[in-house]
Coordinates of C-alpha atoms in Angstrom, one line a residue:
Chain A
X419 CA 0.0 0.0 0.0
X420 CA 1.5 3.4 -0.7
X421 CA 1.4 6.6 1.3
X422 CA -0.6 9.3 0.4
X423 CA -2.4 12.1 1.2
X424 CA -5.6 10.2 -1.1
X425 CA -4.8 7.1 1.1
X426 CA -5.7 8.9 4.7
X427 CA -8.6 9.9 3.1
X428 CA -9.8 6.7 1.9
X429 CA -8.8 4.4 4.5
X430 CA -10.4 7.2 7.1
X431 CA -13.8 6.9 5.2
X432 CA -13.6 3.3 5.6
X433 CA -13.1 3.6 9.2
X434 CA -9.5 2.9 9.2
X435 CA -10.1 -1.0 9.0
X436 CA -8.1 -1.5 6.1
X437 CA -4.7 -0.8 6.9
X438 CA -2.1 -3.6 6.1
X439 CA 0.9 -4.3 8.5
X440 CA 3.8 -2.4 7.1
X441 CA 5.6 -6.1 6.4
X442 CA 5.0 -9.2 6.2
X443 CA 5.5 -12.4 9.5
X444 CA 6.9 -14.8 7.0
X445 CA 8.3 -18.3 8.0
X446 CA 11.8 -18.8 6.8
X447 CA 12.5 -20.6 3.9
X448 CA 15.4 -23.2 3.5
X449 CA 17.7 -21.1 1.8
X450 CA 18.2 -17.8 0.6
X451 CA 20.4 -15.9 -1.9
X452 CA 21.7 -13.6 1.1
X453 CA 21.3 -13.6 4.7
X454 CA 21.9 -10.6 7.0
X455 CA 22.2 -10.8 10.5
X456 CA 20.9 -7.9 12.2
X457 CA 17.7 -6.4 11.5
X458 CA 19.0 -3.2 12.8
X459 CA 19.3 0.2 10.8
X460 CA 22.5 -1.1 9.1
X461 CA 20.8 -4.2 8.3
X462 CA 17.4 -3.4 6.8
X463 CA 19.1 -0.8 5.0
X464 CA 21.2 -3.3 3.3
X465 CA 18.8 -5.5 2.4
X466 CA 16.4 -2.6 1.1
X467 CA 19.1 -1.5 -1.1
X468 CA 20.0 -5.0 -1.8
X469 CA 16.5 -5.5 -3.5
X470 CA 16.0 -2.0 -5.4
X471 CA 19.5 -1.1 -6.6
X472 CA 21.2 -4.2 -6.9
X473 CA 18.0 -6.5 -8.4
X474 CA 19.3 -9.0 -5.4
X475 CA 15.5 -10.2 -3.7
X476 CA 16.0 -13.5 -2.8
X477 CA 17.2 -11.8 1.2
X478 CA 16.4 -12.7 4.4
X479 CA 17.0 -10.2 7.5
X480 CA 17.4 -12.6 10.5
X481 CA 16.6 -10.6 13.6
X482 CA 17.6 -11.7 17.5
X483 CA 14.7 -9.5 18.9
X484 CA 12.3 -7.7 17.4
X485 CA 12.9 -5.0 14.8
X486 CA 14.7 -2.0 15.6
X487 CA 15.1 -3.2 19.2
X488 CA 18.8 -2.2 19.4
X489 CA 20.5 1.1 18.4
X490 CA 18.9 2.1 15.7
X491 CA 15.8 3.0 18.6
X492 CA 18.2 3.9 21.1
X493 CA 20.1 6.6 19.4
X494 CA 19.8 10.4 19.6
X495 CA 18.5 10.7 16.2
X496 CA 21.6 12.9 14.7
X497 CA 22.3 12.9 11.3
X498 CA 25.1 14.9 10.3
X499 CA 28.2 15.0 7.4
X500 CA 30.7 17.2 9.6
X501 CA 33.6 14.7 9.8
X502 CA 37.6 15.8 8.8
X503 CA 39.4 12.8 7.0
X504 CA 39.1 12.5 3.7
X505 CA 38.3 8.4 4.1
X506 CA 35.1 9.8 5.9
X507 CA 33.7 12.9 4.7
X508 CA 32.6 11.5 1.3
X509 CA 31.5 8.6 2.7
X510 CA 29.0 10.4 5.6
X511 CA 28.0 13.1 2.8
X512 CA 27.2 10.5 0.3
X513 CA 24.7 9.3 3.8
X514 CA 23.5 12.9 4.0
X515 CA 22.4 12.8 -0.1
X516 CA 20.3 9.4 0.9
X517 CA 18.9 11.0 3.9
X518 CA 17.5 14.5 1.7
X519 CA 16.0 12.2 -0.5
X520 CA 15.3 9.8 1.7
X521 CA 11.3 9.9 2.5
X522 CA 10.3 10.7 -1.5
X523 CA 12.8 7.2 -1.9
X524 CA 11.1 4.9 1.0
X525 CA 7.4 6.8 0.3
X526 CA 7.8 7.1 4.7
X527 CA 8.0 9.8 7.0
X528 CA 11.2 9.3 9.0
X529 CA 10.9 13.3 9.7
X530 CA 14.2 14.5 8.7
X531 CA 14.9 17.4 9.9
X532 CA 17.6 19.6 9.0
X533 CA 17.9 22.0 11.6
X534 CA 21.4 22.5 11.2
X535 CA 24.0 20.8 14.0
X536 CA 26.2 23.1 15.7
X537 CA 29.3 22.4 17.2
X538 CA 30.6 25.1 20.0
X539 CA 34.5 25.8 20.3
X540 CA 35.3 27.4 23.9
X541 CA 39.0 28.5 23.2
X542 CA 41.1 29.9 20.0
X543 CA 42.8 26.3 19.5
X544 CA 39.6 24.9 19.6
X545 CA 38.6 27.6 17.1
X546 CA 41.4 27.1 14.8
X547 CA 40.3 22.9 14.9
X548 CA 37.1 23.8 13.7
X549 CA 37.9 26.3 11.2
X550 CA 40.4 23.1 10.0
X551 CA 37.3 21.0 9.9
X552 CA 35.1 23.4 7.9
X553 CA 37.7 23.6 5.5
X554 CA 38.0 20.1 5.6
X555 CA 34.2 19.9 4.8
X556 CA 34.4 22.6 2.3
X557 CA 36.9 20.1 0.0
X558 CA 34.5 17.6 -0.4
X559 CA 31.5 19.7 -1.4
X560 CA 30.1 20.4 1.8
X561 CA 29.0 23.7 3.2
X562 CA 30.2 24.9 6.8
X563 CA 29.8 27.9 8.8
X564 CA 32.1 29.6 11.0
X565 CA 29.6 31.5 13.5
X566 CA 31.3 33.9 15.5
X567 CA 30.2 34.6 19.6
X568 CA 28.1 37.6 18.0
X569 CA 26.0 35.8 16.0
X570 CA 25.8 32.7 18.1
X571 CA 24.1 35.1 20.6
X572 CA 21.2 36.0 18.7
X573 CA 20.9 32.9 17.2
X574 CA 21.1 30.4 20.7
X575 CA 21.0 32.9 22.9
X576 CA 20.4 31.0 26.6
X577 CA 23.9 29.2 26.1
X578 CA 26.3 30.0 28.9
X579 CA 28.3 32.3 27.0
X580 CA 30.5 33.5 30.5
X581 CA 31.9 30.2 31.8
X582 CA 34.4 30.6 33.6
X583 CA 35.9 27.6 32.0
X584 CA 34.6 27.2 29.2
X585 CA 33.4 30.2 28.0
X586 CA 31.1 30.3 24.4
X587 CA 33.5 32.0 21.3
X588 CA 31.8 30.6 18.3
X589 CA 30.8 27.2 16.7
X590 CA 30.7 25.5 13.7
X591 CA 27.7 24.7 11.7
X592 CA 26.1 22.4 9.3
X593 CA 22.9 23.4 8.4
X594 CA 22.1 20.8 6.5
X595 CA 22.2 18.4 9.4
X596 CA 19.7 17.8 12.0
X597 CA 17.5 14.9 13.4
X598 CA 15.2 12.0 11.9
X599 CA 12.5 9.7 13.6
X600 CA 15.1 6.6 14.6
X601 CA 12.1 4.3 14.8
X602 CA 10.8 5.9 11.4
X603 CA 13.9 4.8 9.7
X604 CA 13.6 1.0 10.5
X605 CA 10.2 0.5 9.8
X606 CA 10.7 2.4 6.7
X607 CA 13.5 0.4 5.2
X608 CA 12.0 -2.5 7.0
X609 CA 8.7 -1.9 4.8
X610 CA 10.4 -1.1 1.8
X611 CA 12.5 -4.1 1.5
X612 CA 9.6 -6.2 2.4
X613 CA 7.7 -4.5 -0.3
X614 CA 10.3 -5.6 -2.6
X615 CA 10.5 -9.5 -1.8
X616 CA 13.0 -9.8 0.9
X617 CA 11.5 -11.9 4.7
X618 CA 12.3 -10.3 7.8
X619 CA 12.5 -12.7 9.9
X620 CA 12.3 -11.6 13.8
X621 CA 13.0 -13.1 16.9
X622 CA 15.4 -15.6 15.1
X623 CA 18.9 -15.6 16.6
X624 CA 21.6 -16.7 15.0
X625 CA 23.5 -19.7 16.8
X626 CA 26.3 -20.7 14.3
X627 CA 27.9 -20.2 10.9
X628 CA 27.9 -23.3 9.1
X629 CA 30.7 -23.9 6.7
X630 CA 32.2 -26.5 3.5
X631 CA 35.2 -26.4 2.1
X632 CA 36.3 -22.8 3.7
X633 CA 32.7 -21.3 2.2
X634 CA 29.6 -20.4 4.3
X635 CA 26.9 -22.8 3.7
X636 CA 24.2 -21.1 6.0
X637 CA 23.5 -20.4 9.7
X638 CA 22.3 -22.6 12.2
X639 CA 19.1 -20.1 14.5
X640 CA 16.5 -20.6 17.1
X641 CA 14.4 -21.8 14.6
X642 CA 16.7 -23.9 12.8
X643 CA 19.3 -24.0 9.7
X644 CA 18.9 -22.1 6.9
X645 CA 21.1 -22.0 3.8
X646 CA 22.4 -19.0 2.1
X647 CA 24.9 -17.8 -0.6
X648 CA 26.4 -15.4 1.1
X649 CA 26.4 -14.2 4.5
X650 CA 26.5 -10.7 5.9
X651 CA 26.8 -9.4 9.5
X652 CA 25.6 -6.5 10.4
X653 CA 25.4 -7.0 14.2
X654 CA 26.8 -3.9 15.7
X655 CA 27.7 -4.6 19.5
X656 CA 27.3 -8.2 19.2
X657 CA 29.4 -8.5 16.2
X658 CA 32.5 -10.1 18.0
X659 CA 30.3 -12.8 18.8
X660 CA 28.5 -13.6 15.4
X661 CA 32.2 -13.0 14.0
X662 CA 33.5 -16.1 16.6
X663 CA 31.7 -17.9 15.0
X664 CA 33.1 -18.3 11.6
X665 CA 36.5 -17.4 13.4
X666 CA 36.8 -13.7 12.4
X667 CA 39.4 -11.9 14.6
X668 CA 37.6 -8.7 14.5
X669 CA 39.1 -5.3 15.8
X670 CA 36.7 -4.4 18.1
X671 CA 35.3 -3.9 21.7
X672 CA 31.4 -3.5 22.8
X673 CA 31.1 -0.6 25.0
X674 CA 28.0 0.8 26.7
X675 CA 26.7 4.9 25.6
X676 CA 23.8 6.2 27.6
X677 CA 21.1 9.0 26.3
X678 CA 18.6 10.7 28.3
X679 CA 15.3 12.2 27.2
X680 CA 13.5 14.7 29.6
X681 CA 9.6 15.5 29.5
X682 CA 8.0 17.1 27.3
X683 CA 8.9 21.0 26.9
X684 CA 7.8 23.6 24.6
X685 CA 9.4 24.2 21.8
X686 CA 12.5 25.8 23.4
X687 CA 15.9 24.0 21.6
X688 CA 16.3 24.9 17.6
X689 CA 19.4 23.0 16.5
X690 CA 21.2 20.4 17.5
X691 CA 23.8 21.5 19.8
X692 CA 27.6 19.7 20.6
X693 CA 29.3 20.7 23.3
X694 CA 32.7 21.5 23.1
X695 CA 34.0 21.7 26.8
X696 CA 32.6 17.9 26.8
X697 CA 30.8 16.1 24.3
X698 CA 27.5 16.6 25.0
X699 CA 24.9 16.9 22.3
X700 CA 21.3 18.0 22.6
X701 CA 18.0 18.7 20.7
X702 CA 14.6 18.9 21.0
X703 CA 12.2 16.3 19.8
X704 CA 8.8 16.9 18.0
X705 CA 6.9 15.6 21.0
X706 CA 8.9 18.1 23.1
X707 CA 11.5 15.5 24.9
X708 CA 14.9 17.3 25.3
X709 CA 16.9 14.0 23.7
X710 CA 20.7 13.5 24.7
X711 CA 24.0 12.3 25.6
X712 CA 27.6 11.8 25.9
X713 CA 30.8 9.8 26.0
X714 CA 30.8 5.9 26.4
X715 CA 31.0 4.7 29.9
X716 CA 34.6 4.0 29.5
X717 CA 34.4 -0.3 30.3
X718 CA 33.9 -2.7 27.5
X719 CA 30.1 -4.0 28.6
X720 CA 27.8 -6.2 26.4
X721 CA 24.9 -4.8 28.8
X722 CA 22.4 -2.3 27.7
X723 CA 22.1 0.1 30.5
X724 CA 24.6 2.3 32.1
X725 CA 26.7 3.7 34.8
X726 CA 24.6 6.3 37.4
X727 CA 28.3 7.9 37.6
X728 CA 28.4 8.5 33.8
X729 CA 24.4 10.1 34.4
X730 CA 25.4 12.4 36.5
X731 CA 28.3 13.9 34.4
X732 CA 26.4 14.1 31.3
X733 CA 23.7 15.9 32.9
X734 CA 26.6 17.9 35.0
X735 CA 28.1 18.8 31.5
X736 CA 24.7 19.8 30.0
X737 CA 23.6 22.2 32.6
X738 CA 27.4 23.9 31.8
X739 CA 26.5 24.4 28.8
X740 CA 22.6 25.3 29.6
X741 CA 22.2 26.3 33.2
X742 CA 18.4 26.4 32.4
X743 CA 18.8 22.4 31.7
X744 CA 18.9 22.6 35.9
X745 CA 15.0 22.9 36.3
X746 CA 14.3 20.0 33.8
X747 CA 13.4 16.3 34.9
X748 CA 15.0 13.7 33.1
X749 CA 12.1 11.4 31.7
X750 CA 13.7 7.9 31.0
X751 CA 17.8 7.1 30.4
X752 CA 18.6 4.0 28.2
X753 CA 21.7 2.1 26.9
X754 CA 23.4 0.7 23.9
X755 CA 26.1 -1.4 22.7
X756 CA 28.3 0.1 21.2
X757 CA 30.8 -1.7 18.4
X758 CA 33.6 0.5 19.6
X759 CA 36.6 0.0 16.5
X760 CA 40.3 0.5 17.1
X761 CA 40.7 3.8 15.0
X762 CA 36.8 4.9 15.8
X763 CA 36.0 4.3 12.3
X764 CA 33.7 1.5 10.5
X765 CA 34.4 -1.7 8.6
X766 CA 32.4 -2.3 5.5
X767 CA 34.5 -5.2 4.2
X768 CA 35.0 -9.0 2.8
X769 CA 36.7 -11.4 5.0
X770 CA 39.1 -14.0 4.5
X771 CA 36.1 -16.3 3.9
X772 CA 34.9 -15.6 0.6
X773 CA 31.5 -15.4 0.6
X774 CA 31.0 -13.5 4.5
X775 CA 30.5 -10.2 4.3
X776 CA 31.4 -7.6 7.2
X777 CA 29.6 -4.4 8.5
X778 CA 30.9 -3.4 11.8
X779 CA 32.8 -1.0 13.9
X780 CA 30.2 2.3 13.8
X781 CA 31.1 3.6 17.4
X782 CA 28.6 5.8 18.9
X783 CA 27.8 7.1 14.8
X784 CA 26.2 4.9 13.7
X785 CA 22.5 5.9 12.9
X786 CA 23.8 8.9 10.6
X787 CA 25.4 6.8 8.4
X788 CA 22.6 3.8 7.9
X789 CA 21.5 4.9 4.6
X790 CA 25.1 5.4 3.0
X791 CA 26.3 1.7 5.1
X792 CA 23.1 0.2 3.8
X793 CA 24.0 1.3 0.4
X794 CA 27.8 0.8 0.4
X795 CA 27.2 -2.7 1.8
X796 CA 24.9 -3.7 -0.5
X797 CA 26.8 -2.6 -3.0
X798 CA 29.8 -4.8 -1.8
X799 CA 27.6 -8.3 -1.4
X800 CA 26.0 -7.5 -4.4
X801 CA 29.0 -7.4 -6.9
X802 CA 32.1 -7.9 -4.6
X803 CA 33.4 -4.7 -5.1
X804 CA 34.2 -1.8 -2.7
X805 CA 31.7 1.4 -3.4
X806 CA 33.9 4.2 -4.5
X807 CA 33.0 6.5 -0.8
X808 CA 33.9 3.4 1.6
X809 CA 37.3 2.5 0.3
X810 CA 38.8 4.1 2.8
X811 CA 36.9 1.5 5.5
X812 CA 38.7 -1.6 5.0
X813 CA 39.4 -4.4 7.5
X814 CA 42.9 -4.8 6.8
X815 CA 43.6 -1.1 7.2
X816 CA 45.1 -1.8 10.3
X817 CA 48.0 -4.3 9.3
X818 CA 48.3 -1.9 6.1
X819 CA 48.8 1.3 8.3
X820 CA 45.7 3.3 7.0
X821 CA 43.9 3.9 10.1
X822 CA 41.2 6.4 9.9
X823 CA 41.6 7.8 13.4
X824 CA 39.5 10.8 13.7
X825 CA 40.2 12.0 17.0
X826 CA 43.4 10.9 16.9
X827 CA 43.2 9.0 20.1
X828 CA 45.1 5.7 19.1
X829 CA 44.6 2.0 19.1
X830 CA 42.2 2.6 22.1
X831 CA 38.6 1.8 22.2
X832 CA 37.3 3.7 24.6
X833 CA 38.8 7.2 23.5
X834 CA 36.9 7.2 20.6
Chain B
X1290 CA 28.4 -2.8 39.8
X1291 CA 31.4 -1.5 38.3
X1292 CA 31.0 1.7 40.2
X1293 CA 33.0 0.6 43.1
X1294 CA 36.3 -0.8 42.5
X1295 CA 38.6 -2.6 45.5
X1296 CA 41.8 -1.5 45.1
X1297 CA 44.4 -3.7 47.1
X1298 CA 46.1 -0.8 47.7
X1299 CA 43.2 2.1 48.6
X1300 CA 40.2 0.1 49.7
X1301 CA 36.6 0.9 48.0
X1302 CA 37.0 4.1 45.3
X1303 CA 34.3 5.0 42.8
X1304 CA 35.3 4.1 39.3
X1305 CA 35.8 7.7 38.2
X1306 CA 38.7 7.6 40.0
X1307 CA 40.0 4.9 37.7
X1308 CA 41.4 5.3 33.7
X1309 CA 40.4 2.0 31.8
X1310 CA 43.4 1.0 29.6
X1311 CA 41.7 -2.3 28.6
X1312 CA 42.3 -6.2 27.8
X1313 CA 44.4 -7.7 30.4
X1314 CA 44.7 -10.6 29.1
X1315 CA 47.2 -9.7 25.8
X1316 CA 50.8 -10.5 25.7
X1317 CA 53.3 -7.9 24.1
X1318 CA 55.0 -9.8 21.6
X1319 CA 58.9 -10.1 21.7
X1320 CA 59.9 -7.0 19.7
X1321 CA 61.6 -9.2 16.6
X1322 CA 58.1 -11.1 16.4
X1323 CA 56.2 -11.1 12.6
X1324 CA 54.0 -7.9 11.8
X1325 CA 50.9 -10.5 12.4
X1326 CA 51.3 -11.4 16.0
X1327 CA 52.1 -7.3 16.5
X1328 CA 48.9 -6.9 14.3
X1329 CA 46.9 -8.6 16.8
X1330 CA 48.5 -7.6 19.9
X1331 CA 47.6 -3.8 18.8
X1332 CA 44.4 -4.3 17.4
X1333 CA 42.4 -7.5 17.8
X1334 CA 40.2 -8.1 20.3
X1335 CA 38.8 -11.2 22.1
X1336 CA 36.2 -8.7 23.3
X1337 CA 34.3 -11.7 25.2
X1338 CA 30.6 -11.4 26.3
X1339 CA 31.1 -12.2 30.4
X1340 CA 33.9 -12.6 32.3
X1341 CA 37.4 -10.5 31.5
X1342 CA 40.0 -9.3 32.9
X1343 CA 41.2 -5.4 32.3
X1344 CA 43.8 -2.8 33.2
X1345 CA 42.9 -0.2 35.4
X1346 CA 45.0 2.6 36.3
X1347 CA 43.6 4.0 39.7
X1348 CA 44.9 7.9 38.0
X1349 CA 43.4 9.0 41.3
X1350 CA 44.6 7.1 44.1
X1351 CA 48.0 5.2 44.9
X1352 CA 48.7 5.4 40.8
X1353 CA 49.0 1.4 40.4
X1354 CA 48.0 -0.1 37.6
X1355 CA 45.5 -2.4 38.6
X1356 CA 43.8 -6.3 36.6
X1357 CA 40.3 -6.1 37.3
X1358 CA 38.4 -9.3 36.7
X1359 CA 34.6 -8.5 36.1
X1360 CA 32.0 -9.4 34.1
X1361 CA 30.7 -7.6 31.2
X1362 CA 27.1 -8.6 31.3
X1363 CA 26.3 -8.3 34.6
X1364 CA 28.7 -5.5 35.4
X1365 CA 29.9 -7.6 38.9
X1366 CA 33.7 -7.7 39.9
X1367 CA 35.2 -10.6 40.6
X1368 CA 38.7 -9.5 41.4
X1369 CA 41.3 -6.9 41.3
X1370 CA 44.8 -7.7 41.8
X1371 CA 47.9 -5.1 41.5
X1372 CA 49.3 -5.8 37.9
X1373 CA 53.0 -6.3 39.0
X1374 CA 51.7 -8.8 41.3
X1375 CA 49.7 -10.8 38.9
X1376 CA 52.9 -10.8 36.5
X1377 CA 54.5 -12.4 39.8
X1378 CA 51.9 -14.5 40.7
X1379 CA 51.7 -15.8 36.7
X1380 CA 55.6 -16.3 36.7
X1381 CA 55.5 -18.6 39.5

């Protein structure tokens, strides 16, 4: 069924009885051309993309929980193309493209927003990073803006521009970025691959790779084995465990990130706002909720809740930035596993088993980039070649020395 | 929880007082070992689902670094040893 403005009106006058689930319950079959594991963001995208671009419908999406029950709904909803390195930017702007044309593409509001993300710098070295940044940005086609402590003032003007510590100069902004409806995005991609033949298969957890003859053969599940061609993970925190199983020796650790959401204001926060004393990021949801976050705990976890410690100095760094933040009650906090990589950059990649397929590694950023990971992946499984924008992402970037370290912190998870 | 840490040295401290270097459980290869092994030591993780063992540093206390054993589910610590005497205890 498509979406339309002539479809509210019809299936309103009709009582609203005849709307069909937005996919389909189906029962495995015995083997499929492609299997992904993970019916995350990451996942569904893939397999979406799979099916429309790549003429590849014979996919399953095998699905541990039920869909959309890890990060891509426990995210802060930021979409953004503001990275530095060249083996980034192209690849998160090409993610941006998808996203403006996202909606008209999946015929589903996922409520982009672009109302511009802004990233605050506190001190002239801070300043002169983020001017290196824009510049950065402004090589690879994409617009940045340099707004000076003036400006910023009239534009976000209950910041605490007179810390003592940390005091407000300036930020740098994307305007294009902003927020979409996590949830949106799932089902959308979720319905739209569904729509063009692949099963989503939920609450089906995958137990074992089997393999012949050094090629996967299929996966063993809760609901039994079920062949495939080729295999691709996209398991995000749990993807040192799914790659155990066919032996992968992945470069990863899981990590736990918190966000927060507070009740329901008044339309009070514009933009999406990063912190630059800390890395705290805010904005303001359409029902109203104040949605954020910060750093990762700091311990390699597998557990989807977090640290009270960690609470308290997001919230301590939030109300630095907005003292008004003080008088707000925090709603509901949440967790997520995070797929923490060594240089704090993804893997979109083939293994050293010829038909597995890898998708792993996306930190705390990876929501922003499902459309351009769905696409770049799919592009990989569907004709074994690298798309042109995630050549820089490589497994074996490591061993070759081409680490895409962003904030330059090191072989060291949790500095990411 | 991993909130409160035992140090052998300081007694119970909250975490924050603590900088996480990581797995515990690697061995730094002999400096004439194969690009591979030096690969993996830098890079690849075990990152297992339940019980590990880490480094901490306690940054804030007596400035040991410290192997805590804990569990990454359930978030419960088992152990925490002084690293040099865990080398020692290993060793013997």
């Amino acid at each position: 069924m498509r979406y339309s403005a002539f479809s509210i009106v019809r299936n309103a006058l009709s009582g609203n009885l005849n709307w069909r689930p937005q996919w389909r319950q189906p029962q495995p079959k015995s083997h499929y051309d492609v299997i992904i594991v993970g019916g995350g963001g990451h996942g569904l995208a893939t397999a979406y993309y799979l099916a429309k671009e790549f003429g590849v419908k014979n996919v399953a999406v095998l699905e541990k929980g039920y869909l959309g029950s890890g990060n891509v709904g426990r995210n802060t909803t930021i979409v953004r193309s503001n990275y530095m390195l060249p083996g980034n930017e192209p690849f998160y702007e090409f993610s941006m493209k998808l996203w403006e044309g996202l909606e008209q593409d999946l015929n589903y509001n996922v409520m982009l927003s672009q109302r511009g993300v802004i990233m605050l710098y506190h001190s002239d070295g801070q300043r002169d990073a983020y001017v290196r940044r824009g510049n950065a940005m402004w090589m690879e086609g994409v617009s940045a803006e340099l707004i000076e402590r003036e400006q910023l003032k009239k534009m976000i003007p209950f910041l605490n521009y007179d810390h003592a510590r940390y005091p407000i100069l300036g930020g740098l902004l994307q305007r294009r970025a902003g927020t979409a409806r996590h949830d949106a995005v799932a089902w959308g991609y979720a319905r739209g691959a569904d729509q063009h033949g692949v099963d989503i298969i939920e609450h089906c957890e995958v137990t074992g790779i089997r393999r012949e003859n050094g090629v996967v053969t299929g996966v063993e599940t809760s609901r039994g084995f079920i062949g495939c061609g080729k295999l691709a993970l996209a398991a995000a925190g749990n993807s040192s465990r799914v790659g155990e199983m066919a032996d992968l020796k992945l470069p990863l650790e899981s990590h736990v990130l918190q966000a927060f959401v507070t009740e329901g204001l008044k339309p009070c926060i514009d933009h999406v706002i990063v912190y630059g004393g800390g890395h705290f990021y805010i904005s303001q949801s359409d029902k109203g909720g104040l949605v954020f976050g910060a750093e990762i705990d700091g311990y390699s976890s597998y557990a989807q809740r977090g640290n009270l410690a960690t609470a308290e100095h997001v919230m301590e760094e939030g109300v630095s930035m907005i003292p008004g933040l003080s008088r707000v009650r925090v709603l509901r906090a949440w967790g997520g596993v995070m797929d923490m990589s060594m240089d704090g950059s993804p893997i979109i990649d083939r293994t050293s088993i010829d038909n597995l397929y890898l998708n792993c590694g996306w930190c705390y950023g990876g929501f922003k980039a499902t459309p351009a990971s769905g696409y770049c992946f799919a592009h990989l499984i569907a004709r074994n070649d690298t798309h042109p924008v995630a050549r820089a992402l490589r497994l074996d970037r490591f061993a070759r020395g081409y680490a895409v370290d962003e904030a330059g912190a090191g072989p060291q998870p949790n500095l990411h | 929880m991993a909130s409160l840490i035992t140090c052998p040295h300081c007694g119970v401290r909250p975490k924050e007082e603590f900088a996480i270097r990581g797995d515990a459980s690697l061995v730094r290869p002999a400096p004439s070992a194969s690009d591979e092994a030096w690969h993996d030591y830098v890079y690849v993780r075990a990152n297992p689902r339940g019980r590990t063992v880490e480094h901490w540093h306690h940054v804030a206390g007596c400035r040991r670094f410290l192997v805590v054993e804990r569990d990454t589910v359930t978030h419960e610590v088992y152990s925490v040893v002084d690293a040099a005497a865990a080398v020692r205890g290993a060793e013997r």
